[in-house]
Coordinates of C-alpha atoms and ligand atoms in Angstrom, one line a residue:
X1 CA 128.3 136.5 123.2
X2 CA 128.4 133.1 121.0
X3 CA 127.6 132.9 117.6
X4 CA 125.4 130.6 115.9
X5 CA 125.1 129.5 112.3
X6 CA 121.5 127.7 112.1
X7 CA 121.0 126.2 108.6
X8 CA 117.0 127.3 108.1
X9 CA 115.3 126.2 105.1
X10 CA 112.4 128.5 104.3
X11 CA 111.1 126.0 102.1
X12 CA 110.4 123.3 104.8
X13 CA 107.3 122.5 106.6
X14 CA 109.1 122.8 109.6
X15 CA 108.0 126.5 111.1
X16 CA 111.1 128.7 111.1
X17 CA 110.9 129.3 114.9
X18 CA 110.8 125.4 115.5
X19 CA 113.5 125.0 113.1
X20 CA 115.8 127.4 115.4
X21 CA 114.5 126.0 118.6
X22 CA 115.8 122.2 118.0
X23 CA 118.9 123.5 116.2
X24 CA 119.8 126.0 120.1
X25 CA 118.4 123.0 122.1
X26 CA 120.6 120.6 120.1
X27 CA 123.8 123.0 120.8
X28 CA 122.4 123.5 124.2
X29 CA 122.4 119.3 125.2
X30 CA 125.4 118.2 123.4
X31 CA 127.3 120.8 125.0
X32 CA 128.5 123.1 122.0
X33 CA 126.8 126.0 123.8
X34 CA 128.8 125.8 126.8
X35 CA 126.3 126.7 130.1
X36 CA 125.9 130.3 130.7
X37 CA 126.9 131.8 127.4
X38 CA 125.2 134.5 126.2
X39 CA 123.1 134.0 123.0
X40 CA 122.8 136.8 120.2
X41 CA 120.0 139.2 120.8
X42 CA 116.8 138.9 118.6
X43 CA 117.8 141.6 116.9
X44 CA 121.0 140.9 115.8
X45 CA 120.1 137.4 115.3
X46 CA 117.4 138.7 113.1
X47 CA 120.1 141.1 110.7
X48 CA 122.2 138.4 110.7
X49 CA 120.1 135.3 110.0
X50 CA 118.1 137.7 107.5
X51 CA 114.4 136.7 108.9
X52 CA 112.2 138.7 111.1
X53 CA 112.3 138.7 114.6
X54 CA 109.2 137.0 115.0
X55 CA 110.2 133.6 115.1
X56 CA 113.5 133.9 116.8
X57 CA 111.1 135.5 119.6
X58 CA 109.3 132.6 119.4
X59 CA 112.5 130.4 119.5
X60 CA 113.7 131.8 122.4
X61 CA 110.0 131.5 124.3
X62 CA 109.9 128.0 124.0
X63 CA 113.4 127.3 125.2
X64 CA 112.5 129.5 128.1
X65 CA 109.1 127.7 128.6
X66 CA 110.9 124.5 128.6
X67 CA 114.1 125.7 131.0
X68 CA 117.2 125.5 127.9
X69 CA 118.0 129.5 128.6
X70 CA 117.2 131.5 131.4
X71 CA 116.7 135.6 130.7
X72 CA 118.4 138.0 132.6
X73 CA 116.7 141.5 132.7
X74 CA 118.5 144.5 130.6
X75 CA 121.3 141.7 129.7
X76 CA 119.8 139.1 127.8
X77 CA 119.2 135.1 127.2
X78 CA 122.0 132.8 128.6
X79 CA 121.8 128.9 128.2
X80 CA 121.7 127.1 131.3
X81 CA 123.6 124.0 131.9
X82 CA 122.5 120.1 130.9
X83 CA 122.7 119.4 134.3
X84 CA 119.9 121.9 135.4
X85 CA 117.3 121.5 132.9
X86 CA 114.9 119.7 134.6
X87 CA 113.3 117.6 131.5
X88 CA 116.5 116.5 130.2
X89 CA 117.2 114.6 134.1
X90 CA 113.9 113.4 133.5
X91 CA 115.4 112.2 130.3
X92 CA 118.5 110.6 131.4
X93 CA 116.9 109.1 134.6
X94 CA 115.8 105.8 132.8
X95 CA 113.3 106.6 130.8
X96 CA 112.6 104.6 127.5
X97 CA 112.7 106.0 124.4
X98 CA 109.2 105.3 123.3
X99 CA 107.8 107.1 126.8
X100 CA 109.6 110.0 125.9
X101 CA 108.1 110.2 123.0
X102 CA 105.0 109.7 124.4
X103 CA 105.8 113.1 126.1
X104 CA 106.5 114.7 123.4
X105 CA 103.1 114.3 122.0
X106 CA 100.9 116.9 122.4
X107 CA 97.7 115.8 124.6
X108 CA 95.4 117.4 122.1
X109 CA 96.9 117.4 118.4
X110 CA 94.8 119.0 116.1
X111 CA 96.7 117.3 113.0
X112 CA 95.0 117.7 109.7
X113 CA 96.1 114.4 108.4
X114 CA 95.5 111.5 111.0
X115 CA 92.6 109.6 111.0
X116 CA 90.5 107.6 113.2
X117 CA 92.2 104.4 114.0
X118 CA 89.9 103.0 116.9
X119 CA 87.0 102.2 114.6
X120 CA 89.6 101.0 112.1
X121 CA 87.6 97.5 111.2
X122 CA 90.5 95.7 112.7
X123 CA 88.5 92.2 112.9
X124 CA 87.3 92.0 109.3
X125 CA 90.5 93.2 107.8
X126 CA 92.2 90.5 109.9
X127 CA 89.5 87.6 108.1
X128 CA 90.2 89.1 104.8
X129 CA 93.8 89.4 105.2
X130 CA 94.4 85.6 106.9
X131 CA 92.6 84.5 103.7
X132 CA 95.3 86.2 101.2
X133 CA 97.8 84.5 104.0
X134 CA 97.3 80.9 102.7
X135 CA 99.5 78.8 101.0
X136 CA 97.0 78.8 98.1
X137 CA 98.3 82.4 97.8
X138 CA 101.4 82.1 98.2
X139 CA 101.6 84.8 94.7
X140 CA 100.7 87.0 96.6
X141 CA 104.3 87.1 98.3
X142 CA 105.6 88.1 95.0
X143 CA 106.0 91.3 92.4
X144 CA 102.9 91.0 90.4
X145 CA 100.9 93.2 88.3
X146 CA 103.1 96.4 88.1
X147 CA 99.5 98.3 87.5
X148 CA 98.1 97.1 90.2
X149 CA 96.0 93.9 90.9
X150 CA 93.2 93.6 88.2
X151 CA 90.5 92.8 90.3
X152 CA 91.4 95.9 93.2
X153 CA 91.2 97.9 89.7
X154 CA 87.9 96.7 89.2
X155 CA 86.5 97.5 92.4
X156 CA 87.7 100.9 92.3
X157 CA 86.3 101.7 89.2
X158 CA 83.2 100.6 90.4
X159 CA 83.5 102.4 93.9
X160 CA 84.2 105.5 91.9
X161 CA 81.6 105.0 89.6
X162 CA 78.8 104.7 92.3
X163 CA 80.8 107.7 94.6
X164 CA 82.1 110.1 92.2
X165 CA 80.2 109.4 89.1
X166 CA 83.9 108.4 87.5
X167 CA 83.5 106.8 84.4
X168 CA 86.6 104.8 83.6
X169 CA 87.8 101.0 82.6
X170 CA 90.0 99.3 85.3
X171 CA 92.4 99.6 82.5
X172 CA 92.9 103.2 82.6
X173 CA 93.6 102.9 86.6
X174 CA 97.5 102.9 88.2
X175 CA 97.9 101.6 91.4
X176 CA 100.3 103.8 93.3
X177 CA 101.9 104.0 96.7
X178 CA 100.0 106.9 97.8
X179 CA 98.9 110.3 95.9
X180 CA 102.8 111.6 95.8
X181 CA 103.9 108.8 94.1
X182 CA 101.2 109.1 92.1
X183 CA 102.2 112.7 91.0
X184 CA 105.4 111.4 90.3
X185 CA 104.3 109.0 88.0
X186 CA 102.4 111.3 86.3
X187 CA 104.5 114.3 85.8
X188 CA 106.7 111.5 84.2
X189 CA 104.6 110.8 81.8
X190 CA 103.5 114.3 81.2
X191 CA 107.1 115.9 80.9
X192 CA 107.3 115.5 77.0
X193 CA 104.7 117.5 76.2
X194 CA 103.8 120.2 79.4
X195 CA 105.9 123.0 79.6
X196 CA 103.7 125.1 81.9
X197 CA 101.7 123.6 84.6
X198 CA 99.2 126.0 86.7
X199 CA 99.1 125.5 90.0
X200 CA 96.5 126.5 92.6
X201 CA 98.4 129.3 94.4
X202 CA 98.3 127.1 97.9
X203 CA 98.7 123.7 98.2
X204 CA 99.9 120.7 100.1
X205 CA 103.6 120.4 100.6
X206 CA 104.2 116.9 99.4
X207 CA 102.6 118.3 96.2
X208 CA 105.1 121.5 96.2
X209 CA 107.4 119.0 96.5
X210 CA 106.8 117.5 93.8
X211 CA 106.9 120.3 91.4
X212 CA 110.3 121.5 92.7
X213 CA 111.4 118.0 91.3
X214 CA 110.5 118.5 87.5
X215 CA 112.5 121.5 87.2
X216 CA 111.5 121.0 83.0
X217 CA 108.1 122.2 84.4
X218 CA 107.9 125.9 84.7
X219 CA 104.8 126.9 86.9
X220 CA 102.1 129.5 87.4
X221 CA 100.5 130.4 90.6
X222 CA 96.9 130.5 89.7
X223 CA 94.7 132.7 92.6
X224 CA 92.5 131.2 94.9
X225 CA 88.5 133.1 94.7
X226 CA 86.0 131.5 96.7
X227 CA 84.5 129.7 93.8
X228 CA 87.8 128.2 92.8
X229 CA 91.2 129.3 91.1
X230 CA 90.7 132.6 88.7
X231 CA 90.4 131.4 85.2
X232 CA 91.7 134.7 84.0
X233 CA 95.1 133.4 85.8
X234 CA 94.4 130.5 84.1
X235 CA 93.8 132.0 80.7
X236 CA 97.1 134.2 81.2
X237 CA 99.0 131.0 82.1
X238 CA 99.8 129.5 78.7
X239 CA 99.6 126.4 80.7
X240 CA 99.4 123.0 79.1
X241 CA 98.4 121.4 82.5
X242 CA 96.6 122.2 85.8
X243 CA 96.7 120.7 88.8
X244 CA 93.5 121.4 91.1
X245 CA 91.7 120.0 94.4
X246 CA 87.9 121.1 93.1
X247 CA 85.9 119.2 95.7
X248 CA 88.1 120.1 98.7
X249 CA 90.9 122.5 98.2
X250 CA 93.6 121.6 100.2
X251 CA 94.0 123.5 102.8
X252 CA 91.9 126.6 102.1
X253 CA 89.3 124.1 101.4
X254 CA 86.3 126.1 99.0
X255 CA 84.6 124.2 96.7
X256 CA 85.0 125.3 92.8
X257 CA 81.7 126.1 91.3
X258 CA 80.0 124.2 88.7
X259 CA 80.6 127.4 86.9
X260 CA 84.4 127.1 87.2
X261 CA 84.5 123.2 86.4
X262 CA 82.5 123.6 83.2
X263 CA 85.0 126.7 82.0
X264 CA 88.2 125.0 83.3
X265 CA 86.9 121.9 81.0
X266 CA 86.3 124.4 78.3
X267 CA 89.8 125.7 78.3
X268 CA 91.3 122.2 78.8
X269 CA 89.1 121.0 75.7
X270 CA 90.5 124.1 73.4
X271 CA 93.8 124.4 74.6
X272 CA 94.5 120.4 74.3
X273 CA 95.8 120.6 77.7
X274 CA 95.2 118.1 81.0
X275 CA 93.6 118.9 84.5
X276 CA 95.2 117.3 87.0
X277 CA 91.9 116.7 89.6
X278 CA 93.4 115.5 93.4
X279 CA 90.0 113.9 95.0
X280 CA 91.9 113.1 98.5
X281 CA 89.2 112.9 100.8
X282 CA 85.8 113.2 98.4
X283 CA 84.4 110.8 100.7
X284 CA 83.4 113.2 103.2
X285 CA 81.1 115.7 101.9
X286 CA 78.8 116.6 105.6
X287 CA 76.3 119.2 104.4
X288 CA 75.7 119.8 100.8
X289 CA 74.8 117.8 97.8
X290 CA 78.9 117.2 96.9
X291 CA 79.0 118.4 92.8
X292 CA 80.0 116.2 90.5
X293 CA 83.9 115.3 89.6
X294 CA 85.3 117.2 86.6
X295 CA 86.3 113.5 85.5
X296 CA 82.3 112.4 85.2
X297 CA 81.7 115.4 83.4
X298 CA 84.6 115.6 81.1
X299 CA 83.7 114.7 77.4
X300 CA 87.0 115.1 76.2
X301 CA 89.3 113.0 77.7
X302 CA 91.2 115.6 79.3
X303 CA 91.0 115.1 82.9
X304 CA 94.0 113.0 85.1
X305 CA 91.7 111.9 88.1
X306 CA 94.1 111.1 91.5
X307 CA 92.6 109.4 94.8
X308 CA 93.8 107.9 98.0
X309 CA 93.1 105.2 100.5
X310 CA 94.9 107.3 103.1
X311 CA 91.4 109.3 104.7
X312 CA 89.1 106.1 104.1
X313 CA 91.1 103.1 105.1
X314 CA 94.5 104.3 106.8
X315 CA 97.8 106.4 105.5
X316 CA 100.1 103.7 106.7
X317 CA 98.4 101.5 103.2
X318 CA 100.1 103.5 100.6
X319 CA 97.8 102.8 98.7
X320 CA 96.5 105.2 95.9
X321 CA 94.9 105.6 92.2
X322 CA 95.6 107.4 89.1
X323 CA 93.1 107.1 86.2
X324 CA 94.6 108.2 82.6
X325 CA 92.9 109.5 79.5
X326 CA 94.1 106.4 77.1
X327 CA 96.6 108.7 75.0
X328 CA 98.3 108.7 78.6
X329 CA 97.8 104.8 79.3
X330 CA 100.1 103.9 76.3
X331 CA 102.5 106.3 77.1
X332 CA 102.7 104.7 80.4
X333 CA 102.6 100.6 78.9
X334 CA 105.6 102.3 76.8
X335 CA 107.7 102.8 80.1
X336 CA 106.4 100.1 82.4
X337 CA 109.5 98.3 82.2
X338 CA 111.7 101.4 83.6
X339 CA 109.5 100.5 87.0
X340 CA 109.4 98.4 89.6
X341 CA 106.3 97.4 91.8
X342 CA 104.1 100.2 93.5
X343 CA 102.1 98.8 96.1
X344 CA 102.3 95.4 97.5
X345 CA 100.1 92.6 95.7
X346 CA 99.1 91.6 99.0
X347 CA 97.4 94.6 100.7
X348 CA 95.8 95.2 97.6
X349 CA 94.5 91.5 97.3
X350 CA 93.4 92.3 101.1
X351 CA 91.5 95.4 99.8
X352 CA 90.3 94.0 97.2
X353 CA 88.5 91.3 99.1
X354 CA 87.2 93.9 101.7
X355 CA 85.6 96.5 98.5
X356 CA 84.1 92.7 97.4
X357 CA 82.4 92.1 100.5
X358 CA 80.0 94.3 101.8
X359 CA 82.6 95.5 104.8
X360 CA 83.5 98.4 102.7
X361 CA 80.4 99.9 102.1
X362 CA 79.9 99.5 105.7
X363 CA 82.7 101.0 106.8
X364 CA 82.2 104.1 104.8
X365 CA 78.8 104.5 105.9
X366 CA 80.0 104.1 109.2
X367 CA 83.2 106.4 109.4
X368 CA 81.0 109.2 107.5
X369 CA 79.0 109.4 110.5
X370 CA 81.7 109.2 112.6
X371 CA 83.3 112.2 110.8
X372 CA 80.2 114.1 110.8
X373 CA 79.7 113.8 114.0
X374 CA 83.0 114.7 115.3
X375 CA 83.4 117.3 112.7
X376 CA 79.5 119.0 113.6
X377 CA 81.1 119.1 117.5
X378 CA 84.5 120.8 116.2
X379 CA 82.2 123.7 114.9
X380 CA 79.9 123.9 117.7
X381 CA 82.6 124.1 120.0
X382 CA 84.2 126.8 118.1
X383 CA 80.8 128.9 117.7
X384 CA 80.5 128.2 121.5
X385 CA 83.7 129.3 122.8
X386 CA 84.6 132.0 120.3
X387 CA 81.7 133.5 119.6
X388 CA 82.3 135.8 116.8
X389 CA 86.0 135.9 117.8
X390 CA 86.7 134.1 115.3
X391 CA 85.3 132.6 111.5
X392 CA 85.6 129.4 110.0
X393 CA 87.1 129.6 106.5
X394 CA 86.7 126.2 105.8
X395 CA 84.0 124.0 107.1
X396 CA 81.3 121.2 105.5
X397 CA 84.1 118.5 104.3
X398 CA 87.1 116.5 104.7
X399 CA 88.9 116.0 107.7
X400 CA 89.8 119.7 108.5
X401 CA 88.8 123.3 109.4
X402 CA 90.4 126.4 109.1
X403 CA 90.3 129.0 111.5
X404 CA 90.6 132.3 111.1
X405 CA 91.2 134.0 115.2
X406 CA 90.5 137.2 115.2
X407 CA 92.7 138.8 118.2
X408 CA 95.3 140.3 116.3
X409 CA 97.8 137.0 116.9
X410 CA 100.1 136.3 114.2
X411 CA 99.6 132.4 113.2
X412 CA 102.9 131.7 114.5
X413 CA 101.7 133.3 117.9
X414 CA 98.8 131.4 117.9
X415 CA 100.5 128.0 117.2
X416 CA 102.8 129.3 120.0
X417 CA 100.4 129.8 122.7
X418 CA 98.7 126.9 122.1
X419 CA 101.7 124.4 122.2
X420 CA 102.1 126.2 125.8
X421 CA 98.8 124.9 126.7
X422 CA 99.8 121.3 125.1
X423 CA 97.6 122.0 122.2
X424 CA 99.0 121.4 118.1
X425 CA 97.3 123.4 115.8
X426 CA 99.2 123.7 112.1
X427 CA 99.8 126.6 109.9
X428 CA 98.6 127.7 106.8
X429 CA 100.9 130.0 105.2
X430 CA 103.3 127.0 104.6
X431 CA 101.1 125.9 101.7
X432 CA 101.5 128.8 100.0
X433 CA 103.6 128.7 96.5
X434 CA 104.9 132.2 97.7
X435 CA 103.9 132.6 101.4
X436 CA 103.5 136.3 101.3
X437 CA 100.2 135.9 99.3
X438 CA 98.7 134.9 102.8
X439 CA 96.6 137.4 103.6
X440 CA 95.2 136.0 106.5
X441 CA 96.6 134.2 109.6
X442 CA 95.0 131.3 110.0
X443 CA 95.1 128.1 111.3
X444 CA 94.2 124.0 110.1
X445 CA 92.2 122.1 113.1
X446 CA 92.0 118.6 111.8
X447 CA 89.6 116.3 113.7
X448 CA 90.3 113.7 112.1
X449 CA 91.5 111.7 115.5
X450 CA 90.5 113.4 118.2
X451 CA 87.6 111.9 120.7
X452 CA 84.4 113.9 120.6
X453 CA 85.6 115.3 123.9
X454 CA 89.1 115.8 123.2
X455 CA 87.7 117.9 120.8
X456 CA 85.5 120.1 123.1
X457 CA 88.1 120.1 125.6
X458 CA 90.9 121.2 123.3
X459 CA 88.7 124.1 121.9
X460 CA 87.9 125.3 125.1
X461 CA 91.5 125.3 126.3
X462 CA 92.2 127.1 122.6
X463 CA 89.8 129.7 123.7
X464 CA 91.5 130.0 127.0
X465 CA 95.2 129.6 125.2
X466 CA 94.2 132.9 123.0
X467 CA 92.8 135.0 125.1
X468 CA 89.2 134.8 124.3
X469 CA 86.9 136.1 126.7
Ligands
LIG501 C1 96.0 117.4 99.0 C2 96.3 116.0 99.5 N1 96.3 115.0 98.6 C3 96.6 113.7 99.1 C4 96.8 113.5 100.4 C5 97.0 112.0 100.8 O1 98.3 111.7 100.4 P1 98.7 110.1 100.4 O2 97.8 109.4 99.5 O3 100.1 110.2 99.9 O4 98.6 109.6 101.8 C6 96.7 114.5 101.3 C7 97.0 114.2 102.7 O5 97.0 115.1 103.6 C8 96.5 115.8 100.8 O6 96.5 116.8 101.7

């Protein structure tokens, strides 16, 4: 029997079982496993790897599914030789790298973040950008404002005034190459006089990230209720900061209460202390009245407000927004010369033009729908196919649902089964600051991208994939 020596990082939003799967089908190809060896048993592999067996079950599954080790009854898994795994000749037989690829891709990918690209408003963008292409502009080609460009600042404080009810100057904006960098920023700024920062107890992993960078910051896991984060964690925290996603929590996705906003302002107003408030994707609010932003309704000056272009216009912009109480603003001028430019002068031109016209406004109206639509089709296939097999935890908002199966299926058996049936779905546990406080195994559907019957299609095969009768 060989022996292995996988490095697995817990930490990583790689799934444990994947992680093991590319590191045997690596050894496998390249030859390091030599054909017909036998690999450890799951159990052994499990003492010695110190994780449960679960996901070197699901390892081995997959590298049976796709023909890297064969099984041999009562004896065990054995690898089979490069030359007799079929996908690898299909591999080596010409093909380019961007069709295999192609392959790779799941035919319905349920990813939480991608967005629809075919009604991206490809035509206008193209006017507005070919006008910041002229000579006339040729500024645009270089570093400018390190801020951002004053009159993209303007527009967004606008946008968010008319959205989000944001009240703000265009002074007290930061244009940032997308939310993380944005964080970064911040927690720059904020590392002189926050010690403690609360945390919801689940959130996304660029945002974990993050936190693991400022090791000056200690944090506290704050509970997630259905109304929003416990304010008794919060009051136990002796946080000086708080970093929440009230209008859409990412990924469990409740909505915190006006209740929970006014007292979290309360405490932020008596402690002295800053909520960090992450609008990603307030844009798309489908069924109820959306409430209104702790930054409208904070008299105090105590709120950080961060938002994104990512949902709205596309990822690939990196393009996002931080808005600072004004104690934070000159902090920031203090430092500006320890940065270099953010986002590039001439996408934001570009944007700025398209908020000017009336395209924007348009294209929000228009993408809502879309959203709606798509998103009103996700949960109707859902009702339809699972009956009450299963509940939607999250629903109403954003880009995402999350589903709760109930058929007894660990989530990393349900992602399993439904990568079998060339379906992605995404976990949730991952999110979690400590991923036993994940009760409940369940999974992110994003729709984001799908076609309205991709969407129907893929549910039905999810149905079909987890046994639901
Ligand atoms: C909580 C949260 N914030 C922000 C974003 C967007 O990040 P960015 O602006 O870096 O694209 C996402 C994307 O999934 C998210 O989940």
């Amino acid at each position: 029997m060989i022996e292995i020596m996988p490095l697995l990082d817990e930490k990583s939003k790689m799934p444990l079982y994947i992680q093991l799967y590319n590191y045997i089908r690596e050894e496998i190809v390249s030859g390091r496993i030599k054909p017909d060896s036998r690999l450890p048993s799951i159990r052994n592999l499990s003492v010695y790897l110190k994780i449960s067996r679960t996901p070197i079950a699901d390892a081995y599954d997959l590298l049976l599914g796709e023909g890297y080790i064969r099984s041999r009854p009562r004896s065990g898994f054995y690898a089979v030789s490069p030359e007799d795994i079929p996908s690898l000749h299909a591999e080596t037989a010409g093909e380019s790298e961007e069709e295999e690829q192609k392959k790779s891709i799941a035919s319905y990918d349920f990813h939480y973040d991608h967005v629809d690209l075919h009604h991206f408003p490809f035509k206008k963008w193209k006017k507005w950008s070919n006008i910041c292409l002229t000579s006339e502009n040729h500024h645009l080609l270089q570093n400018a404002d390190l801020q951002g460009e004053y009159g993209l600042r303007k527009e967004i404080a606008s946008y968010l005034h008319q959205l989000r009810g944001v009240c703000c100057s265009p002074d007290q904006i930061i244009i940032g190459a997308g939310t993380y960098h944005s964080l970064q920023l911040l927690f720059h700024l904020l590392k002189d006089d926050v010690a403690i920062v609360g945390i919801e107890e689940a959130v996304n992993i660029g945002v974990k990230g993050i936190f693991e960078q400022f090791p000056s910051f200690s944090y506290r896991s704050l509970t997630l209720e259905s109304d929003g984060i416990s304010m008794k964690d919060l009051y136990n925290s002796q946080a000086q900061a708080v970093y929440v996603t009230p209008s859409h929590q990412f990924p469990l996705g409740m909505t915190f209460s006006m209740k929970k906003r006014m007292e979290l302002l309360q405490w932020a107003y008596k402690k002295n202390a800053y909520v960090i408030e992450n609008d990603y994707d307030s844009e798309f609010r489908f069924n109820e009245r959306p409430l209104p932003t702790l930054q409208s309704i904070d008299k105090h000056n105590r709120v950080i407000y961060a938002g994104t272009f990512s949902r709205i216009m596309s990822p690939s912009f990196r393009i996002s927004y931080l808005i600072l109480p004004r104690s934070l603003f000159h902090r920031f001028q203090k430092q500006i010369n320890s940065y270099n430019q953010f986002a590039s002068p001439l996408l934001q031109k570009t944007l700025q033009l398209f908020m000017e016209s009336n395209d924007f406004a348009r294209h929000i109206r228009k993408m809502r729908r879309l959203y709606q639509k798509k998103h009103d089709i996700l949960v109707n296939a859902v009702n339809h196919f699972f009956q009450d097999q299963a509940d939607i935890l999250s629903q109403g908002s954003g880009l995402h649902i999350l589903l709760k199966v109930k058929n007894n299926m660990s989530e990393n058996e349900l992602i399993l089964a439904a990568k079998k049936e060339g379906i992605n779905v995404y976990p949730s546990s991952i999110y979690f600051l400590e991923p036993s406080s994940a009760s409940t195994a369940a999974v992110l559907l994003g729709f984001g991208a799908l076609s309205e019957e991709t969407i129907k299609c893929g549910i039905k095969k999810l149905a079909k994939a987890w046994k639901i009768t």
